Each structure stands twice: as structure tokens, then as C-alpha cells.
mmCIF file of C-alpha atoms and ligand atoms in Angstrom:
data_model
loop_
_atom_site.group_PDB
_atom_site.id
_atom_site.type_symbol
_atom_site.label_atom_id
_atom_site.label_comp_id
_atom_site.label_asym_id
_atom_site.label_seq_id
_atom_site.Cartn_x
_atom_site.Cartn_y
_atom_site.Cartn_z
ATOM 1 C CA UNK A 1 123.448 127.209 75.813
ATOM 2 C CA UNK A 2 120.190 128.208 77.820
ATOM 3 C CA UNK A 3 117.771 125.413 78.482
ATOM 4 C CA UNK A 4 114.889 124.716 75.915
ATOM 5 C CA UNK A 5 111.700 124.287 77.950
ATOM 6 C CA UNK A 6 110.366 126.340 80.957
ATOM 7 C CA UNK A 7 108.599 124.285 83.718
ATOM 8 C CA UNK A 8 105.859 125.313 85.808
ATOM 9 C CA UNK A 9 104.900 122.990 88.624
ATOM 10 C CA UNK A 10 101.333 123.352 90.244
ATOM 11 C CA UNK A 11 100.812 122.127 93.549
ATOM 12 C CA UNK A 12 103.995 121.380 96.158
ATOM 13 C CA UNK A 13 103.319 118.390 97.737
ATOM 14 C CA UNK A 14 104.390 114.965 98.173
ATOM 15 C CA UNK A 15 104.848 114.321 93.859
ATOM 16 C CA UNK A 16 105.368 117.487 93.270
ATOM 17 C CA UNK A 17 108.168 118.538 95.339
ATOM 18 C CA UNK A 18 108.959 116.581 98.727
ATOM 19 C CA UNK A 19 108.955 112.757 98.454
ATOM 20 C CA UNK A 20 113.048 113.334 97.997
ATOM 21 C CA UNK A 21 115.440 115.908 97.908
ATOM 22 C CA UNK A 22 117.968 117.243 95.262
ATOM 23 C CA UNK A 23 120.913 114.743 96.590
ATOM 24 C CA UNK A 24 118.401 111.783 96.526
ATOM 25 C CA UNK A 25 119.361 108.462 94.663
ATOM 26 C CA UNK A 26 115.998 107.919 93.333
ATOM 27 C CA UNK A 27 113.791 110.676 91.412
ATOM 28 C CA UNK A 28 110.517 110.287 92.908
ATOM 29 C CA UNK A 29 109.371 114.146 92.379
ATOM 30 C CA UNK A 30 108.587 115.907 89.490
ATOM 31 C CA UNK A 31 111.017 118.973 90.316
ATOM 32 C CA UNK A 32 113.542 116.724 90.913
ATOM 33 C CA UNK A 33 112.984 115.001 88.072
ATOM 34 C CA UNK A 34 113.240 118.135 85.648
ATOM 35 C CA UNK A 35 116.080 119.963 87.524
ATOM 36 C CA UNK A 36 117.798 116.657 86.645
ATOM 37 C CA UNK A 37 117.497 117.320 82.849
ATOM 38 C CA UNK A 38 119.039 120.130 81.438
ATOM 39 C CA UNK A 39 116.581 120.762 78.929
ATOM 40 C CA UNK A 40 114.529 121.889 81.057
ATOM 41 C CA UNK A 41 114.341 124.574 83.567
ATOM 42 C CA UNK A 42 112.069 124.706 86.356
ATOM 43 C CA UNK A 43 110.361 128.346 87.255
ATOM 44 C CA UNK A 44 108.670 127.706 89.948
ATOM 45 C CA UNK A 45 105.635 126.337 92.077
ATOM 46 C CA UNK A 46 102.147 127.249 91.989
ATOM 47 C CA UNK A 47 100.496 126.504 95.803
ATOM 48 C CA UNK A 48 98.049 127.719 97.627
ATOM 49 C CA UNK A 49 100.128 126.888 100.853
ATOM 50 C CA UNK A 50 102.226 129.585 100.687
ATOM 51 C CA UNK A 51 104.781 128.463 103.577
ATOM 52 C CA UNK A 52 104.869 125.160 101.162
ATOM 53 C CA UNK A 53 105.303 126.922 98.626
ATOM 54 C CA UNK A 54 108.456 128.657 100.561
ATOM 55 C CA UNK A 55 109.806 125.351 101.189
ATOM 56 C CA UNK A 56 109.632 123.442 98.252
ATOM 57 C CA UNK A 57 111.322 126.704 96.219
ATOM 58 C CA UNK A 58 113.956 127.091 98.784
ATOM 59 C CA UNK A 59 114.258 123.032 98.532
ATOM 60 C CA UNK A 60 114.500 123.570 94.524
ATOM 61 C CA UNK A 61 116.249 126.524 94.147
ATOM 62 C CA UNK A 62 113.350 127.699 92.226
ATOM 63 C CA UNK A 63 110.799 130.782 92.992
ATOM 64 C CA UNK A 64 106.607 130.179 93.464
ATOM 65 C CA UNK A 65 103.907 132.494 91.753
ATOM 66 C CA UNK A 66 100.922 133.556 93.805
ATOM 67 C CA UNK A 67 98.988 132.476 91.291
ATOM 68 C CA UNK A 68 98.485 130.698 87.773
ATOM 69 C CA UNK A 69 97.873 133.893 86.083
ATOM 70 C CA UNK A 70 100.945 135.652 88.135
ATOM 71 C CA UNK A 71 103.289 133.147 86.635
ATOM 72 C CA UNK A 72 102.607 133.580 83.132
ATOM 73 C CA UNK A 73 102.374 137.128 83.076
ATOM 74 C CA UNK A 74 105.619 137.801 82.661
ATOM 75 C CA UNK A 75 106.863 133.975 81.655
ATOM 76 C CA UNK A 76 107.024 131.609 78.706
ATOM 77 C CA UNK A 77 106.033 128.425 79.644
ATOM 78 C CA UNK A 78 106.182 125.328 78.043
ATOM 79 C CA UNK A 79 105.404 122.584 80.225
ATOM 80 C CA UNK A 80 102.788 122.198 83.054
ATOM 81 C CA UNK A 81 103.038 119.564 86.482
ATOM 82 C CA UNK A 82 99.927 118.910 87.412
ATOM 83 C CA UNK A 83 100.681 117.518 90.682
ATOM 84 C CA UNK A 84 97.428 119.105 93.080
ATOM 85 C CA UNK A 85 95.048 116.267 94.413
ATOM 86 C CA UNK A 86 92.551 114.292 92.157
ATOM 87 C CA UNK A 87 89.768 116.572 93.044
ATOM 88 C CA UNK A 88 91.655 119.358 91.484
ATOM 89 C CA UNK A 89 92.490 117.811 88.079
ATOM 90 C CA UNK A 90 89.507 118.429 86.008
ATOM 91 C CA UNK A 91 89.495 122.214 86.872
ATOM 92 C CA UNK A 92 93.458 123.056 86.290
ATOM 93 C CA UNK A 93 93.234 121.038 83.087
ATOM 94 C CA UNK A 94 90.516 123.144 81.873
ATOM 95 C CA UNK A 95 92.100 126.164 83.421
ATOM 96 C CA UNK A 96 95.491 125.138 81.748
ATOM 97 C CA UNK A 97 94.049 125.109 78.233
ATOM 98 C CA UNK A 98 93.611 129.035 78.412
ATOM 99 C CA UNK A 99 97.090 129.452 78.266
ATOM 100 C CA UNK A 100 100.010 128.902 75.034
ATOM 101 C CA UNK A 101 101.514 125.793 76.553
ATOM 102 C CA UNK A 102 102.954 123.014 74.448
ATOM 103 C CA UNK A 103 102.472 120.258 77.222
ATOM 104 C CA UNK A 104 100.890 118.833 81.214
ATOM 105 C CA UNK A 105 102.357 116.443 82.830
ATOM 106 C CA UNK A 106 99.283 115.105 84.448
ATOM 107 C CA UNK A 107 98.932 113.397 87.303
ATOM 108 C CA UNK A 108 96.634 110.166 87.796
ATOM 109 C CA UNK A 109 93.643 109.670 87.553
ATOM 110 C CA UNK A 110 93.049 112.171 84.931
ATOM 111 C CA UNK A 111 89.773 113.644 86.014
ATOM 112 C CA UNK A 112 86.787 112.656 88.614
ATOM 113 C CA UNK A 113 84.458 110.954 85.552
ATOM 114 C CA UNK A 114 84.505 109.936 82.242
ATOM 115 C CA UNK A 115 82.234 113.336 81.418
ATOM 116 C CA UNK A 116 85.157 115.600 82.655
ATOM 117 C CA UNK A 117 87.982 113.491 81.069
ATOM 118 C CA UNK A 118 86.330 113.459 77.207
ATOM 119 C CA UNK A 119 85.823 117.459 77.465
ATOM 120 C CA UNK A 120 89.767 117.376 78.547
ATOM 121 C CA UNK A 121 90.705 115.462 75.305
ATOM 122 C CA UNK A 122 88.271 117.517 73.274
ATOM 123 C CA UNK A 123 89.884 120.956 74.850
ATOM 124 C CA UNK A 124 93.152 119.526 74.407
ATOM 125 C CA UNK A 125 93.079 117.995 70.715
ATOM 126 C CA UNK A 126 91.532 121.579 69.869
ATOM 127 C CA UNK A 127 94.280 123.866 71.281
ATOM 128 C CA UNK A 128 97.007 121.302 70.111
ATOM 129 C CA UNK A 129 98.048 120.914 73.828
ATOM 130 C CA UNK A 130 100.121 117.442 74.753
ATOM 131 C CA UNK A 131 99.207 115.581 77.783
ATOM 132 C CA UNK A 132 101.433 112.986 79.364
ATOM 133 C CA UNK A 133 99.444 111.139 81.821
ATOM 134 C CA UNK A 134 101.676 109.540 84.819
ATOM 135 C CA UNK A 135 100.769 105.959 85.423
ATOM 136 C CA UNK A 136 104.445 105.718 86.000
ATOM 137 C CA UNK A 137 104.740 102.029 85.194
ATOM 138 C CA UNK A 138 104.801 102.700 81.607
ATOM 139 C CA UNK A 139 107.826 104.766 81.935
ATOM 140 C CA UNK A 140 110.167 101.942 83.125
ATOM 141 C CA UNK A 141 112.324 99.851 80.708
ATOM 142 C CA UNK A 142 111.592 96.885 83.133
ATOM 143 C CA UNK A 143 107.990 95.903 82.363
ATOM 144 C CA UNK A 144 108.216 97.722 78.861
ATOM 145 C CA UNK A 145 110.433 94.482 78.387
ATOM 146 C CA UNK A 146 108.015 92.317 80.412
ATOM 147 C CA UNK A 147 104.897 93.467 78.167
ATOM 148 C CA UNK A 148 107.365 92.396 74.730
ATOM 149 C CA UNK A 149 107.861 89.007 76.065
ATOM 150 C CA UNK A 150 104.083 88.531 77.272
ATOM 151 C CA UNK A 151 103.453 90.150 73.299
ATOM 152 C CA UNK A 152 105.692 87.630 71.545
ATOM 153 C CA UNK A 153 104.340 84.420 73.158
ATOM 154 C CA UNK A 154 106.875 83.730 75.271
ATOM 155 C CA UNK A 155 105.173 82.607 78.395
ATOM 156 C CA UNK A 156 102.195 80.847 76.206
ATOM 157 C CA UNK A 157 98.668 82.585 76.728
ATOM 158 C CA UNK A 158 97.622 84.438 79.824
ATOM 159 C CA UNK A 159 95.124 82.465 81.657
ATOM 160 C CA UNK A 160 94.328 84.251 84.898
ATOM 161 C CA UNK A 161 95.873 86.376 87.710
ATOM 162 C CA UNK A 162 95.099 88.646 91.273
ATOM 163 C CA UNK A 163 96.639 92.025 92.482
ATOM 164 C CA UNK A 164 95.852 94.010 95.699
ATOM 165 C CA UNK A 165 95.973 97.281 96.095
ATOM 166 C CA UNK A 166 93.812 100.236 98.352
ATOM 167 C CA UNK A 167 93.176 103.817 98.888
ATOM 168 C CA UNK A 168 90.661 103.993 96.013
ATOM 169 C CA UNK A 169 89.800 102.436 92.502
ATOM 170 C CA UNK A 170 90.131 105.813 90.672
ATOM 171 C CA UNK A 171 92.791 107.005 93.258
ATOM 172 C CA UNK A 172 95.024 103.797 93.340
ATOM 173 C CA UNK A 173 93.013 100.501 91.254
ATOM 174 C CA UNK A 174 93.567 102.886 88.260
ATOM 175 C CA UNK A 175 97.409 102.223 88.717
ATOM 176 C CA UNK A 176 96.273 98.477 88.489
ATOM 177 C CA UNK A 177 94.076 98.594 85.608
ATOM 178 C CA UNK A 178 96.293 100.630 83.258
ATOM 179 C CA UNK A 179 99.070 98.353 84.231
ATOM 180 C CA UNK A 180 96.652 95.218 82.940
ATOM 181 C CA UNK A 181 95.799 97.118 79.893
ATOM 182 C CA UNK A 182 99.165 98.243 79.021
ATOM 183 C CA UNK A 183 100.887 94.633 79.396
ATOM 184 C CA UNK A 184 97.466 92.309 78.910
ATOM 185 C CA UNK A 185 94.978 94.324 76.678
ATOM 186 C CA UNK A 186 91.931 96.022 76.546
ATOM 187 C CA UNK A 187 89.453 95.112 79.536
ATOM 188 C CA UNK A 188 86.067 93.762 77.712
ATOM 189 C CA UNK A 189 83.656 93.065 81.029
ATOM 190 C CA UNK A 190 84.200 93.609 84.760
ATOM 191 C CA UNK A 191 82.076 92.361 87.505
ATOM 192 C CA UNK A 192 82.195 94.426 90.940
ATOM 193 C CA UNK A 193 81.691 91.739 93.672
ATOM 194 C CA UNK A 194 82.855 93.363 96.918
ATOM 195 C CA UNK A 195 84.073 97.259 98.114
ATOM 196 C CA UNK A 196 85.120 99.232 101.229
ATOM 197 C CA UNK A 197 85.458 103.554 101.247
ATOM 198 C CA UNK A 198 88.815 103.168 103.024
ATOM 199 C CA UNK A 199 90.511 106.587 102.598
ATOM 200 C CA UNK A 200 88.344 108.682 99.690
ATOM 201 C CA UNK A 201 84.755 109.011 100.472
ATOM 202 C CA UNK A 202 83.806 109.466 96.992
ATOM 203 C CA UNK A 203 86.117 106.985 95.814
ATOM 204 C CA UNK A 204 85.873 103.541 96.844
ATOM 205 C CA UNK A 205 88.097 100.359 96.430
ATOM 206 C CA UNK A 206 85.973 98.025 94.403
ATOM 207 C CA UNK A 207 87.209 94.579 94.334
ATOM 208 C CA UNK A 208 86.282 92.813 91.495
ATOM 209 C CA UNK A 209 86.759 90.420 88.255
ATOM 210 C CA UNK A 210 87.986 92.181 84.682
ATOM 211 C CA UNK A 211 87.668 89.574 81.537
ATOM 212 C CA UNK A 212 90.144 90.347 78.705
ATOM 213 C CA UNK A 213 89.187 91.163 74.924
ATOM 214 C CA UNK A 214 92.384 88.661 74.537
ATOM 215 C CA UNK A 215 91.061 85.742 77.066
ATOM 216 C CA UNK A 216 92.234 85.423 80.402
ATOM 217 C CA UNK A 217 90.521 87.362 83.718
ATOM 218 C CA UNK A 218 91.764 89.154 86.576
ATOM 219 C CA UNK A 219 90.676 89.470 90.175
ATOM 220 C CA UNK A 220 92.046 92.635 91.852
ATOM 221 C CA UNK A 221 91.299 92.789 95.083
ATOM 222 C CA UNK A 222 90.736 95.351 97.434
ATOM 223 C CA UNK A 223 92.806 95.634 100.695
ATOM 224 C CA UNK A 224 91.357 98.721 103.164
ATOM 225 C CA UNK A 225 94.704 100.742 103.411
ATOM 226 C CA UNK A 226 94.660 101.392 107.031
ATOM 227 C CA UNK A 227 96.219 97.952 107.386
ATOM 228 C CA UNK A 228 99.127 98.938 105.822
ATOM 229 C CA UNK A 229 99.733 99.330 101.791
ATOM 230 C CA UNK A 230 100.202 97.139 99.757
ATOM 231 C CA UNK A 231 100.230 96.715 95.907
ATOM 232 C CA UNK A 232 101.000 93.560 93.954
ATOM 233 C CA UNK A 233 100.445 91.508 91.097
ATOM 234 C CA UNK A 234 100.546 87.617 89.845
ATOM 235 C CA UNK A 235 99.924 86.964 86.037
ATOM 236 C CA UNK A 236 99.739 83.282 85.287
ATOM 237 C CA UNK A 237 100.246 82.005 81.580
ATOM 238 C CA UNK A 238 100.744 78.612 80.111
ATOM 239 C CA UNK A 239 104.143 78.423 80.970
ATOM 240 C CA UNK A 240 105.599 80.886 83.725
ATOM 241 C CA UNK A 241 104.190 82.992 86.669
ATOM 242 C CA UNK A 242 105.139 86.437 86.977
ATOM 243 C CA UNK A 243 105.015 87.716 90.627
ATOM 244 C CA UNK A 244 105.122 91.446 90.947
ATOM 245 C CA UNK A 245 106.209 91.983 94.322
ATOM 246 C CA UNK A 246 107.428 95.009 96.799
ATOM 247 C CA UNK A 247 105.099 97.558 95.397
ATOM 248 C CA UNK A 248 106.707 97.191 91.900
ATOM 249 C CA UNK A 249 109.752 96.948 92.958
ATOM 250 C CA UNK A 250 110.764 93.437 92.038
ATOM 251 C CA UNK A 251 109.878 90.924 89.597
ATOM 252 C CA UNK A 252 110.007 87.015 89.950
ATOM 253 C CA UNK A 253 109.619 84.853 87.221
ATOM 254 C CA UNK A 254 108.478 80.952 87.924
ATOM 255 C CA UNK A 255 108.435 78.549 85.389
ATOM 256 C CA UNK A 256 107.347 75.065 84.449
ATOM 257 C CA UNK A 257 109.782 72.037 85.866
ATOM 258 C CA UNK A 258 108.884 68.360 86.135
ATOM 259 C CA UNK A 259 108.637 67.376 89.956
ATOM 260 C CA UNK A 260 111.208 65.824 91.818
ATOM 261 C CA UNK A 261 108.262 64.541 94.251
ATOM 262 C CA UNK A 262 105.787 63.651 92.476
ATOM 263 C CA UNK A 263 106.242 61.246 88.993
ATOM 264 C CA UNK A 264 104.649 62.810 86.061
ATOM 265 C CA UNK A 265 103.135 66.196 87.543
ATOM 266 C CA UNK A 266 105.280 69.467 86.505
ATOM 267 C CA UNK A 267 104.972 72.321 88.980
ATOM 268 C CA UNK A 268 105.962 75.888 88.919
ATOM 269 C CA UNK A 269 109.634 77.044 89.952
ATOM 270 C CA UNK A 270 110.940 80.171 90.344
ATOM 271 C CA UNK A 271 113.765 80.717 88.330
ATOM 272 C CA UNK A 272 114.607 84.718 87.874
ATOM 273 C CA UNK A 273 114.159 87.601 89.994
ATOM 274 C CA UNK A 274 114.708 90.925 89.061
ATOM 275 C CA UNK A 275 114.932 94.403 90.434
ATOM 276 C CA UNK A 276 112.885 97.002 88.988
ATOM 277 C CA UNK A 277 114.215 100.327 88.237
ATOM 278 C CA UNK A 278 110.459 102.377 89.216
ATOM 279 C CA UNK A 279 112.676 104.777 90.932
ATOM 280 C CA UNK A 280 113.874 106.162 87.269
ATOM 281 C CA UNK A 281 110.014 106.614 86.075
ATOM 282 C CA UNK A 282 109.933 110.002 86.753
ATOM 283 C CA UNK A 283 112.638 110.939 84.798
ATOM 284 C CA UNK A 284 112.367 108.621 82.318
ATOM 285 C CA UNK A 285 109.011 110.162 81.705
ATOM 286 C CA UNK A 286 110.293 113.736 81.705
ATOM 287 C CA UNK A 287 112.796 112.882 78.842
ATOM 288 C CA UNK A 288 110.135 111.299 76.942
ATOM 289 C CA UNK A 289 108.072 114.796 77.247
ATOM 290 C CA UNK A 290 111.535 115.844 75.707
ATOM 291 C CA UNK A 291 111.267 113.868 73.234
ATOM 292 C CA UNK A 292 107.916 113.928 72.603
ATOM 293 C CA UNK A 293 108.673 118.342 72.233
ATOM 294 C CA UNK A 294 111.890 118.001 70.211
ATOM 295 C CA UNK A 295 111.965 115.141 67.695
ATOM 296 C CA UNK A 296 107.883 114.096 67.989
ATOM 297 C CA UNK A 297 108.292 110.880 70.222
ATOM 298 C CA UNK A 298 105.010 109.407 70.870
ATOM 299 C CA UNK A 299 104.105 109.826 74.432
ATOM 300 C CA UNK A 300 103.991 106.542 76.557
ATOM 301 C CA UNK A 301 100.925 107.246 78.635
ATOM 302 C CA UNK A 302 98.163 109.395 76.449
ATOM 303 C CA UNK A 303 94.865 111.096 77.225
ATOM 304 C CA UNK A 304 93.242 108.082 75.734
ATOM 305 C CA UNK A 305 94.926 105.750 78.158
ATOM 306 C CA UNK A 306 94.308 108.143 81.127
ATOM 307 C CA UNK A 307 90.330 107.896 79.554
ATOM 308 C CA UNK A 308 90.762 104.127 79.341
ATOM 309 C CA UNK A 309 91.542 103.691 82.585
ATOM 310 C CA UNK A 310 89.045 106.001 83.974
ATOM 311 C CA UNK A 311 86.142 104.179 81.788
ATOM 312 C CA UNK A 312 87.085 100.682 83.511
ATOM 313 C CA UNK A 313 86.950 102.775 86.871
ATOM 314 C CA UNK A 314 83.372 103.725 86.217
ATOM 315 C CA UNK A 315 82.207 100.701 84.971
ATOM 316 C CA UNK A 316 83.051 99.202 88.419
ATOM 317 C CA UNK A 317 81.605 102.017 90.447
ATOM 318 C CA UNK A 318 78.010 101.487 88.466
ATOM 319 C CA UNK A 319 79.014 97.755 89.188
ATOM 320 C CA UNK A 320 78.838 98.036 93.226
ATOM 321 C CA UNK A 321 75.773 100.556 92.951
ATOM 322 C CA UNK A 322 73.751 97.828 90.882
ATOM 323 C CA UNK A 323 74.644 95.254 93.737
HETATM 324 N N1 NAD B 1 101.799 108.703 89.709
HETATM 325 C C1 NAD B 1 101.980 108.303 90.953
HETATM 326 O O1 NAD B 1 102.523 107.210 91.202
HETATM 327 C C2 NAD B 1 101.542 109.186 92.077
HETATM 328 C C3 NAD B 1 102.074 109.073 93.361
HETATM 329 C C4 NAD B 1 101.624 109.959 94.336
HETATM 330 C C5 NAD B 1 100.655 110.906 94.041
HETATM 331 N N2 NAD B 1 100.124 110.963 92.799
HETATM 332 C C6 NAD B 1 99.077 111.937 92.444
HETATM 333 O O2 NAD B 1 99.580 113.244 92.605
HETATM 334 C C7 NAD B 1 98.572 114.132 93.061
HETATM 335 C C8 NAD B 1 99.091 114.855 94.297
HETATM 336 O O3 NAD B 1 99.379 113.914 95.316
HETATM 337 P P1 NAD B 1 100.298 114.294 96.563
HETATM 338 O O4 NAD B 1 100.443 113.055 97.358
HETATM 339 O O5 NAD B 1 101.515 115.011 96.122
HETATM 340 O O6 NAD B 1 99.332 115.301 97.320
HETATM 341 P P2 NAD B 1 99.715 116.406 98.406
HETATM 342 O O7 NAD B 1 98.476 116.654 99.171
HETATM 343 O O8 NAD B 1 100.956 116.003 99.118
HETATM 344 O O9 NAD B 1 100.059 117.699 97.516
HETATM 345 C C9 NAD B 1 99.123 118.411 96.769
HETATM 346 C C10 NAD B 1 99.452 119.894 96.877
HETATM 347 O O10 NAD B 1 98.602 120.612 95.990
HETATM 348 C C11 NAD B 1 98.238 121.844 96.626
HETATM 349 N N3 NAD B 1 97.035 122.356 95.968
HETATM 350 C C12 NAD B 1 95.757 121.896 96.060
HETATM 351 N N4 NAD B 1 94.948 122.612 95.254
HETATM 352 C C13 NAD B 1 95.718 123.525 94.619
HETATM 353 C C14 NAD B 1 95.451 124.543 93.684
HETATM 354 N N5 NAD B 1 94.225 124.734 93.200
HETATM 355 N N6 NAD B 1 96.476 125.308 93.268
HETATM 356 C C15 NAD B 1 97.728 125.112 93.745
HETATM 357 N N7 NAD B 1 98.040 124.176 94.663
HETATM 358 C C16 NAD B 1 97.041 123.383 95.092
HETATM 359 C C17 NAD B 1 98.061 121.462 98.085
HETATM 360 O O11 NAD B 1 98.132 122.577 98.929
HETATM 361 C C18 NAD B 1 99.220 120.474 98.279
HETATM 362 O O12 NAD B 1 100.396 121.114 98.699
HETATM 363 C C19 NAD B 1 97.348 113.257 93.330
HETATM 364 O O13 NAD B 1 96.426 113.415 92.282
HETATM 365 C C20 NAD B 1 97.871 111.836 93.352
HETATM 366 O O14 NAD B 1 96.935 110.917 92.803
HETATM 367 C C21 NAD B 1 100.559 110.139 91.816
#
């Protein structure tokens, strides 16, 4: 039977095509993640680097278009990879809507401003185009699991936690804050108290304060990258601390236990760690776009969160320009 959606994948770099190879254990590229589903067959790159664009089709046993228009000329397409650097977003998703496609994959952040992202949702809600937005955390059974037990109660009420990250707020923090939102809550206030232009020039990495609709605050904290790269959380509730450690990698869970010191005083121990399966976002988020196209699955990272996260992006930016 021949394979139910045709992929097009813009822009051959690092996501796109060459942070792994076809034999690699982990799927850490979009080709790679849609050559591993057989619904789904991959036609080719779009990239302006046309020795790239050699490489990654060789690489994918695929074929590149010279250009956007070139490959749907003579091509159904179905699904869009938006994997071409932030700058680049706003105009290929506006570009994109021209065309009869049923979905993007788009990579983060979703556009440069809040102004660019709302015409993308308008253009997109009009010509009844999907949008899967890839703050890959969402995609990974792991911390879907994690967010259910924070839901239910389990660890009492979040009180307060810290993360690091770098490389930019819109670039990178916006991992960070649509983590928060998706396993915390909305973000009601923020307060900017500290930044450095460490790799983006437009594009800073704000450190700063976020207070929760829900209660609770977070201080994520900026770390220039050229140090080295780091990105990590610690949530602490009533009754455990969650450690999110090795760039997402692993989990440790710490809970209340009376001291063996100290007479009376309880302290936190840990008692779990687990290993995080991030290397299977990719695909997992690939077969929810199947799902999504085939039985109506809602998608696990929307337009709206992509906006979201973009809206607590700017807030901070106005934040270190009214300092
Ligand atoms: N979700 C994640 O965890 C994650 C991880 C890494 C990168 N990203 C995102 O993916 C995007 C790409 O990052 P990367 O590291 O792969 O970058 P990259 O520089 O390695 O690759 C981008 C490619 O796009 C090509 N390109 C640029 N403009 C183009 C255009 N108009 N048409 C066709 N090709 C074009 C470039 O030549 C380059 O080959 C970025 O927006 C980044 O934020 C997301």
C-alpha cells in the first residue's frame, strides 16, 4: 500500500536533516523522524545551500527542489518541516499558506513577535491549515506523566523553582517557558531583573521572575552560552522536588523524610530517578501529526501555545527595556 502523506522539508540543517543519521538510535531530525513512519513519505529538501541540499538528500535517500514553488509544481504535498532559522519563520509560514497543504511542522519560536505570530494563526485558521509547533517536551510520555501527577495533587502545591538555560529567551527561554506553562500553568506577571545578548543580537537571554495564575513563581536564569550549555530545571512543591537534570534527559524525584540528624526537622531525599526518553520526541510528534491527519487527534503543541510562549517572551523583552 503506498504511503498516505507526502513530506516536504524546508531548510537542511542541523533539525532538519543532520543531527543523526538513518542508522541512529535516537531520532533527533525531522527526516529521520518521518522516513521512520511509513505513513509518510519524505520528497525532498528545500535549501538554499545547494551542496547541503546534496548531502542531506543523498543522506535521506530523498531528492531537493530548487525552490518552494519547484516542489509543488508537479507534487502533492501534505505536510511542511519548517526547520530554516528563527529569522525565517514568519516569512515561510506566510509563504506556506499559499499553497493546499493540510499541515507545518513548525519549528520554535514560532515567529520574531507577537504581531507576526497572530497574523500566522489568523492565515492559518482561515485556510484550515494545521500547525504543530515543536517545543519537543510536550511530545514525550515522560513529563506528560510528570504534568498528571503535578495535576492530581500528588506532590502538594507548587511553591517555587529555578532553571538555566542560554542562547536567547525567544531562541532557547521559550523552551523553558512553554515547559512551565505546559506542566505549571498560565504565567500571570514576569519581572525582567538581569540579561546578556550572548549568541542572537536581537534576541537576548533575559533572566528573570514569572508568578503563576495558580501560585507559585519561577526564577529562570540566564547562563551566557559561551560557557558551555546548559538547561535545567528544579520545581519545588509541598512535598517532593523534581530536579530536571542533563538537558532533559533525566528526572530525580526528592521527597520529604524525617532526619536522621537532626530530631524533629524533615528534609528532602531523593528517592527516584528516571531516564527520559526526549530522544523519541521527534517521532512521537510526527505520529501525532498522523494522528492529528487521520483520526482528528488534537495536536500536543498548537499555534496558541507557540503564541503563548512568544507573549511571555515579549513581556520580558519590554521588561529589560523599561529597566
Ligand atoms: N525544537 C528543538 O528542540 C530545536 C532544536 C534545534 C533547532 N531548532 C530550531 O530549528 C531551526 C533550525 O535550526 P538548525 O540548528 O537546524 O539551523 P541550521 O542553521 O543548522 O539549519 C538551517 C538551514 O536552513 C537553511 N535556510 C535558511 N533560509 C532558508 C530558506 N529561506 N529556504 C530554504 N532553506 C533555508 C540554511 O541554509 C540551513 O541549512 C531554528 O529555528 C531552531 O530554533 C529547534
Amino acid at each position: 500500500m503506498g504511503r498516505n502523506y507526502n513530506v516536504l522539508i524546508i531548510g537542511a540543517g542541523n533539525i532538519g536533516a543532520f543531527f543523526d543519521t538513518p542508522s541512529s538510535l535516537n531520532i533527533l531530525t525531522h527526516a529521520h523522524a518521518f522516513t521512520s513512519i511509513k505513513e509518510f513519505n519524505l520528497l525532498g529538501f528545500v535549501e538554499r545551500d545547494s551542496e547541503r541540499a546534496k548531502k542531506a538528500s543523498d543522506l535521506w535517500n530523498t531528492t531537493y527542489f530548487e525552490s518552494l514553488e519547484k516542489a509543488f509544481e508537479k507534487n502533492r504535498i501534505d505536510v511542511v518541516s519548517l526547520c530554516v532559522p528563527d529569522e525565517y519563520h514568519y516569512e515561510l509560514l506566510k509563504k506556506l499558506s499559499n499553497f493546499s497543504i493540510k499541515l507545518v511542522f513548525a519549528e520554535k519560536p514560532l515567529a520574531k513577535n507577537l504581531k507576526e505570530a497572530e497574523e500566522i494563526i489568523s492565515l492559518y485558521n482561515k485556510k484550515n491549515i494545521k500547525c504543530l509547533v515543536n517545543y519537543s517536551r510536550r511530545f514525550v510520555s515522560e513529563f506528560a506523566n510528570l504534568k498528571n501527577s503535578i495535576l492530581s495533587g500528588a506532590y502538594g502545591k507548587f511553591i517555587c523553582g529555578n532553571g538555566y538555560y542560554g542562547k536567547g529567551t525567544m531562541h532557547n527561554g521559550s523552551h523553558l517557558i512553554d515547559f512551565l506553562r505546559y506542566i505549571i500553568g498560565e504565567i500571570k506577571e514576569t519581572k525582567a531583573f538581569n540579561y546578556d545578548f550572548d549568541f542572537y543580537k536581537d534576541d537576548a537571554s533575559i533572566s528573570a521572575i514569572l508568578k503563576f495564575k495558580n501560585g507559585g513563581n519561577f526564577t529562570m536564569n540566564n547562563i551566557p552560552c559561551n560557557n558551555y550549555t546548559i538547561f535545567e530545571i528544579e520545581l519545588l512543591f509541598e512535598k517532593t522536588r523534581i530536579r530536571i537534570i542533563d538537558s532533559g534527559f533525566k528526572i530525580e524525584i526528592h521527597e520529604v523524610s524525617d532526619s536522621s540528624l537532626f530530631k524533629g526537622y524533615r528534609n528532602l531525599v531523593k528517592r527516584s530517578e528516571l531516564n527520559i526518553s526526549l530522544g523519541n520526541a521527534m517521532e512521537n510528534a510526527v505520529i501525532n501529526i498522523y494522528n492529528s491527519l487521520s483520526f482528528g487527534e488534537k495536536l500536543k503543541c498548537t499555534l496558541e501555545d507557540g503564541y503563548r510562549a512568544l507573549e511571555v517572551c515579549e513581556k520580558l523583552k519590554a521588561g529589560i527595556k523599561n529597566e
